[in-house]
Amino acid sequence: MKKICLLVAIVAMISCQQEKPINYAIISGKIENVKTKKLTLFSQYDTSKKVDISLAEDGTFVDTLKMDSNFFVLRQDNNLIELYAPNGSKSNISYNATKKDSTLQITGSLSAINNYLLAKGKLSKELMGDQKEMFLKDEAAFKEHILKIKTAEEDLLFKTDGISEDFSNMEKNSINYEYLATLNNYKTYHGYYSKNRAFEPSENFLDDLKGLDLENEKDFLNSKFYRDIVSSKLRDKTSDLVKQDSTISRDITYLKVVSELNNQKIKNKLLYDDARYGITYTDNLEEYYKLFSKNSTDEENNTKIAADYKKLKSLAKGSPSPKFTDYENNAGGKMSLEDLKGSYVYIDVWATWCGPCIAEIPSLKKVEKEFHNKNIKFVSVSIDTKDAYNKWKKMIVDRELGGIQLLAENAWKSQFVQDYMIKGIPRFILLDAEGKIISANAPRPSNKKLVETLNSLNL
């Protein structure tokens, strides 16, 4: 009897161990004709979280994923693949890197879902057609167009075998959110393509979004389209508040709007998404950080933003500027920041591939001309990569760029760029004649505040 009881106990223990949830997913595969020796897997929920996976000589790979996400984007050079890989799943991916679309095969425990996502992506792209043409349509034609896409995606989901009811229900919601998000983008994109930035859709155009719950945690975790809608609606609310009171700052107001949410997980995500970049741009560092810290309860996020805050404190007005040394000067030779001491310095960090940077060129030329005989140097630091060297040289000539044209030594990884925590360009920096910071986030040339600031310096 004792032996039987002992056997039952052992079986029960083994069963408990077997039922322990698996906290990882397995991804494997083979990529032929690949140039690089790695691929990168990004979490769709938090793109700052990624895993680099090494490729063997024959292009094979295998790795385990331990990330708080179900949806990923796999990137290998310019090839992108959307992947559903929750904990406990196994996925195998194979394709020829030179012709990914026609050779891609996804097998594994959730192959039905992943091949559905692949087919859905192709279908959506085909039915959308040219994006510009779609968004230039009038309201009725545009709605008809995107409803056609929505219906086709729902039909594809219905006809696909092997998909669980839980995923199917989740995907139905996501398809609807995709439709709503595209509808919500009509104003911006129609205004852009029609070159009418003042464009406003009719009063009832967005009725489908009325009453939408902005704090559905499950949908927020699983649908990128729902996350886009939530963020957009909160930014719309921010804009309305700023219009009512022009004295309040947009970035601080947005954090306050997000902080009013009840769902802490959604609140944490939106606060962090903004602070990752926003804290490096804000003109109200102390207030911004205090507001973020008060409302964010995610310790991992808080640690990252606290480190950024501490570093940004060293870039306060009056602090010595980080240095650059021996940057290539388009006019010949090398130049360091120390060489510019004795003059005020306005630095434009840019790149030839950056549209907003290029858009600032006419305004920058105008400001340079206005302060031509003043004690200030206008320095443009390109963070173009080495393979764009000739493009950089050519653009200087073609655009007749003035001032001092320099090339950073290591693009985004240049020490000067890292020290200033530059995460987006264009970025403008203003220094005094002693090399001390006046503003680590100076106004753009197109902003009238720049001329006002320069005039106040009595150059």
mmCIF file with all atom_site columns, N, CA and C in Angstrom, residues 192-223:
data_model
loop_
_atom_site.group_PDB
_atom_site.id
_atom_site.type_symbol
_atom_site.label_atom_id
_atom_site.label_alt_id
_atom_site.label_comp_id
_atom_site.label_asym_id
_atom_site.label_entity_id
_atom_site.label_seq_id
_atom_site.pdbx_PDB_ins_code
_atom_site.Cartn_x
_atom_site.Cartn_y
_atom_site.Cartn_z
_atom_site.occupancy
_atom_site.B_iso_or_equiv
_atom_site.pdbx_formal_charge
_atom_site.auth_seq_id
_atom_site.auth_comp_id
_atom_site.auth_asym_id
_atom_site.auth_atom_id
_atom_site.pdbx_PDB_model_num
ATOM 1  N N  . TYR A 1 192 ? -1.408  65.973 -46.600 1.00 0.00 ? 192 TYR A N  1
ATOM 2  C CA . TYR A 1 192 ? -0.016  65.945 -47.075 1.00 0.00 ? 192 TYR A CA 1
ATOM 3  C C  . TYR A 1 192 ? 0.039   65.765 -48.591 1.00 0.00 ? 192 TYR A C  1
ATOM 4  N N  . TYR A 1 193 ? -0.664  64.761 -49.100 1.00 0.00 ? 193 TYR A N  1
ATOM 5  C CA . TYR A 1 193 ? -0.590  64.468 -50.532 1.00 0.00 ? 193 TYR A CA 1
ATOM 6  C C  . TYR A 1 193 ? -1.278  65.544 -51.376 1.00 0.00 ? 193 TYR A C  1
ATOM 7  N N  . SER A 1 194 ? -2.302  66.178 -50.843 1.00 0.00 ? 194 SER A N  1
ATOM 8  C CA . SER A 1 194 ? -3.007  67.219 -51.596 1.00 0.00 ? 194 SER A CA 1
ATOM 9  C C  . SER A 1 194 ? -2.350  68.589 -51.399 1.00 0.00 ? 194 SER A C  1
ATOM 10 N N  . LYS A 1 195 ? -1.292  68.606 -50.545 1.00 0.00 ? 195 LYS A N  1
ATOM 11 C CA . LYS A 1 195 ? -0.575  69.854 -50.221 1.00 0.00 ? 195 LYS A CA 1
ATOM 12 C C  . LYS A 1 195 ? -1.507  70.896 -49.604 1.00 0.00 ? 195 LYS A C  1
ATOM 13 N N  . ASN A 1 196 ? -2.479  70.396 -48.846 1.00 0.00 ? 196 ASN A N  1
ATOM 14 C CA . ASN A 1 196 ? -3.423  71.269 -48.153 1.00 0.00 ? 196 ASN A CA 1
ATOM 15 C C  . ASN A 1 196 ? -3.386  70.913 -46.674 1.00 0.00 ? 196 ASN A C  1
ATOM 16 N N  . ARG A 1 197 ? -2.420  71.471 -45.945 1.00 0.00 ? 197 ARG A N  1
ATOM 17 C CA . ARG A 1 197 ? -2.227  71.113 -44.540 1.00 0.00 ? 197 ARG A CA 1
ATOM 18 C C  . ARG A 1 197 ? -3.395  71.577 -43.659 1.00 0.00 ? 197 ARG A C  1
ATOM 19 N N  . ALA A 1 198 ? -4.229  72.436 -44.199 1.00 0.00 ? 198 ALA A N  1
ATOM 20 C CA . ALA A 1 198 ? -5.380  72.913 -43.425 1.00 0.00 ? 198 ALA A CA 1
ATOM 21 C C  . ALA A 1 198 ? -6.611  72.033 -43.626 1.00 0.00 ? 198 ALA A C  1
ATOM 22 N N  . PHE A 1 199 ? -6.442  70.950 -44.385 1.00 0.00 ? 199 PHE A N  1
ATOM 23 C CA . PHE A 1 199 ? -7.578  70.078 -44.706 1.00 0.00 ? 199 PHE A CA 1
ATOM 24 C C  . PHE A 1 199 ? -8.235  69.513 -43.450 1.00 0.00 ? 199 PHE A C  1
ATOM 25 N N  . GLU A 1 200 ? -9.559  69.528 -43.434 1.00 0.00 ? 200 GLU A N  1
ATOM 26 C CA . GLU A 1 200 ? -10.345 68.931 -42.360 1.00 0.00 ? 200 GLU A CA 1
ATOM 27 C C  . GLU A 1 200 ? -11.436 68.057 -42.987 1.00 0.00 ? 200 GLU A C  1
ATOM 28 N N  . PRO A 1 201 ? -11.557 66.800 -42.560 1.00 0.00 ? 201 PRO A N  1
ATOM 29 C CA . PRO A 1 201 ? -12.643 65.952 -43.086 1.00 0.00 ? 201 PRO A CA 1
ATOM 30 C C  . PRO A 1 201 ? -13.992 66.430 -42.566 1.00 0.00 ? 201 PRO A C  1
ATOM 31 N N  . SER A 1 202 ? -15.053 65.905 -43.134 1.00 0.00 ? 202 SER A N  1
ATOM 32 C CA . SER A 1 202 ? -16.395 66.318 -42.724 1.00 0.00 ? 202 SER A CA 1
ATOM 33 C C  . SER A 1 202 ? -16.661 65.924 -41.274 1.00 0.00 ? 202 SER A C  1
ATOM 34 N N  . GLU A 1 203 ? -17.667 66.545 -40.695 1.00 0.00 ? 203 GLU A N  1
ATOM 35 C CA . GLU A 1 203 ? -17.937 66.420 -39.263 1.00 0.00 ? 203 GLU A CA 1
ATOM 36 C C  . GLU A 1 203 ? -18.159 64.977 -38.811 1.00 0.00 ? 203 GLU A C  1
ATOM 37 N N  . ASN A 1 204 ? -18.824 64.180 -39.641 1.00 0.00 ? 204 ASN A N  1
ATOM 38 C CA . ASN A 1 204 ? -19.176 62.818 -39.231 1.00 0.00 ? 204 ASN A CA 1
ATOM 39 C C  . ASN A 1 204 ? -18.218 61.753 -39.758 1.00 0.00 ? 204 ASN A C  1
ATOM 40 N N  . PHE A 1 205 ? -17.123 62.170 -40.353 1.00 0.00 ? 205 PHE A N  1
ATOM 41 C CA . PHE A 1 205 ? -16.213 61.232 -41.013 1.00 0.00 ? 205 PHE A CA 1
ATOM 42 C C  . PHE A 1 205 ? -15.657 60.189 -40.046 1.00 0.00 ? 205 PHE A C  1
ATOM 43 N N  . LEU A 1 206 ? -15.382 60.567 -38.815 1.00 0.00 ? 206 LEU A N  1
ATOM 44 C CA . LEU A 1 206 ? -14.769 59.660 -37.850 1.00 0.00 ? 206 LEU A CA 1
ATOM 45 C C  . LEU A 1 206 ? -15.775 59.118 -36.821 1.00 0.00 ? 206 LEU A C  1
ATOM 46 N N  . ASP A 1 207 ? -17.017 59.066 -37.205 1.00 0.00 ? 207 ASP A N  1
ATOM 47 C CA . ASP A 1 207 ? -18.042 58.567 -36.279 1.00 0.00 ? 207 ASP A CA 1
ATOM 48 C C  . ASP A 1 207 ? -17.760 57.136 -35.818 1.00 0.00 ? 207 ASP A C  1
ATOM 49 N N  . ASP A 1 208 ? -17.107 56.343 -36.677 1.00 0.00 ? 208 ASP A N  1
ATOM 50 C CA . ASP A 1 208 ? -16.818 54.950 -36.322 1.00 0.00 ? 208 ASP A CA 1
ATOM 51 C C  . ASP A 1 208 ? -15.887 54.838 -35.115 1.00 0.00 ? 208 ASP A C  1
ATOM 52 N N  . LEU A 1 209 ? -15.159 55.907 -34.816 1.00 0.00 ? 209 LEU A N  1
ATOM 53 C CA . LEU A 1 209 ? -14.234 55.872 -33.695 1.00 0.00 ? 209 LEU A CA 1
ATOM 54 C C  . LEU A 1 209 ? -14.835 56.404 -32.408 1.00 0.00 ? 209 LEU A C  1
ATOM 55 N N  . LYS A 1 210 ? -16.041 56.951 -32.498 1.00 0.00 ? 210 LYS A N  1
ATOM 56 C CA . LYS A 1 210 ? -16.668 57.522 -31.314 1.00 0.00 ? 210 LYS A CA 1
ATOM 57 C C  . LYS A 1 210 ? -16.970 56.440 -30.280 1.00 0.00 ? 210 LYS A C  1
ATOM 58 N N  . GLY A 1 211 ? -16.709 56.767 -29.046 1.00 0.00 ? 211 GLY A N  1
ATOM 59 C CA . GLY A 1 211 ? -16.994 55.844 -27.958 1.00 0.00 ? 211 GLY A CA 1
ATOM 60 C C  . GLY A 1 211 ? -16.010 54.696 -27.828 1.00 0.00 ? 211 GLY A C  1
ATOM 61 N N  . LEU A 1 212 ? -14.927 54.729 -28.587 1.00 0.00 ? 212 LEU A N  1
ATOM 62 C CA . LEU A 1 212 ? -13.940 53.657 -28.530 1.00 0.00 ? 212 LEU A CA 1
ATOM 63 C C  . LEU A 1 212 ? -13.241 53.648 -27.170 1.00 0.00 ? 212 LEU A C  1
ATOM 64 N N  . ASP A 1 213 ? -13.206 52.496 -26.535 1.00 0.00 ? 213 ASP A N  1
ATOM 65 C CA . ASP A 1 213 ? -12.526 52.341 -25.253 1.00 0.00 ? 213 ASP A CA 1
ATOM 66 C C  . ASP A 1 213 ? -11.021 52.425 -25.478 1.00 0.00 ? 213 ASP A C  1
ATOM 67 N N  . LEU A 1 214 ? -10.359 53.372 -24.840 1.00 0.00 ? 214 LEU A N  1
ATOM 68 C CA . LEU A 1 214 ? -8.924  53.569 -25.027 1.00 0.00 ? 214 LEU A CA 1
ATOM 69 C C  . LEU A 1 214 ? -8.086  52.836 -23.985 1.00 0.00 ? 214 LEU A C  1
ATOM 70 N N  . GLU A 1 215 ? -8.730  51.998 -23.165 1.00 0.00 ? 215 GLU A N  1
ATOM 71 C CA . GLU A 1 215 ? -7.990  51.303 -22.114 1.00 0.00 ? 215 GLU A CA 1
ATOM 72 C C  . GLU A 1 215 ? -8.278  49.807 -22.094 1.00 0.00 ? 215 GLU A C  1
ATOM 73 N N  . ASN A 1 216 ? -8.360  49.227 -23.294 1.00 0.00 ? 216 ASN A N  1
ATOM 74 C CA . ASN A 1 216 ? -8.540  47.784 -23.418 1.00 0.00 ? 216 ASN A CA 1
ATOM 75 C C  . ASN A 1 216 ? -7.151  47.137 -23.425 1.00 0.00 ? 216 ASN A C  1
ATOM 76 N N  . GLU A 1 217 ? -6.744  46.597 -22.300 1.00 0.00 ? 217 GLU A N  1
ATOM 77 C CA . GLU A 1 217 ? -5.370  46.106 -22.153 1.00 0.00 ? 217 GLU A CA 1
ATOM 78 C C  . GLU A 1 217 ? -5.042  44.965 -23.117 1.00 0.00 ? 217 GLU A C  1
ATOM 79 N N  . LYS A 1 218 ? -5.953  44.021 -23.285 1.00 0.00 ? 218 LYS A N  1
ATOM 80 C CA . LYS A 1 218 ? -5.692  42.885 -24.172 1.00 0.00 ? 218 LYS A CA 1
ATOM 81 C C  . LYS A 1 218 ? -5.465  43.352 -25.602 1.00 0.00 ? 218 LYS A C  1
ATOM 82 N N  . ASP A 1 219 ? -6.321  44.243 -26.076 1.00 0.00 ? 219 ASP A N  1
ATOM 83 C CA . ASP A 1 219 ? -6.160  44.750 -27.442 1.00 0.00 ? 219 ASP A CA 1
ATOM 84 C C  . ASP A 1 219 ? -4.897  45.601 -27.558 1.00 0.00 ? 219 ASP A C  1
ATOM 85 N N  . PHE A 1 220 ? -4.572  46.316 -26.507 1.00 0.00 ? 220 PHE A N  1
ATOM 86 C CA . PHE A 1 220 ? -3.366  47.151 -26.509 1.00 0.00 ? 220 PHE A CA 1
ATOM 87 C C  . PHE A 1 220 ? -2.113  46.283 -26.635 1.00 0.00 ? 220 PHE A C  1
ATOM 88 N N  . LEU A 1 221 ? -2.118  45.131 -25.973 1.00 0.00 ? 221 LEU A N  1
ATOM 89 C CA . LEU A 1 221 ? -0.969  44.224 -26.019 1.00 0.00 ? 221 LEU A CA 1
ATOM 90 C C  . LEU A 1 221 ? -0.840  43.546 -27.377 1.00 0.00 ? 221 LEU A C  1
ATOM 91 N N  . ASN A 1 222 ? -1.964  43.253 -28.023 1.00 0.00 ? 222 ASN A N  1
ATOM 92 C CA . ASN A 1 222 ? -1.935  42.388 -29.199 1.00 0.00 ? 222 ASN A CA 1
ATOM 93 C C  . ASN A 1 222 ? -2.141  43.086 -30.546 1.00 0.00 ? 222 ASN A C  1
ATOM 94 N N  . SER A 1 223 ? -2.572  44.335 -30.550 1.00 0.00 ? 223 SER A N  1
ATOM 95 C CA . SER A 1 223 ? -2.830  45.014 -31.828 1.00 0.00 ? 223 SER A CA 1
ATOM 96 C C  . SER A 1 223 ? -2.050  46.320 -31.944 1.00 0.00 ? 223 SER A C  1
#
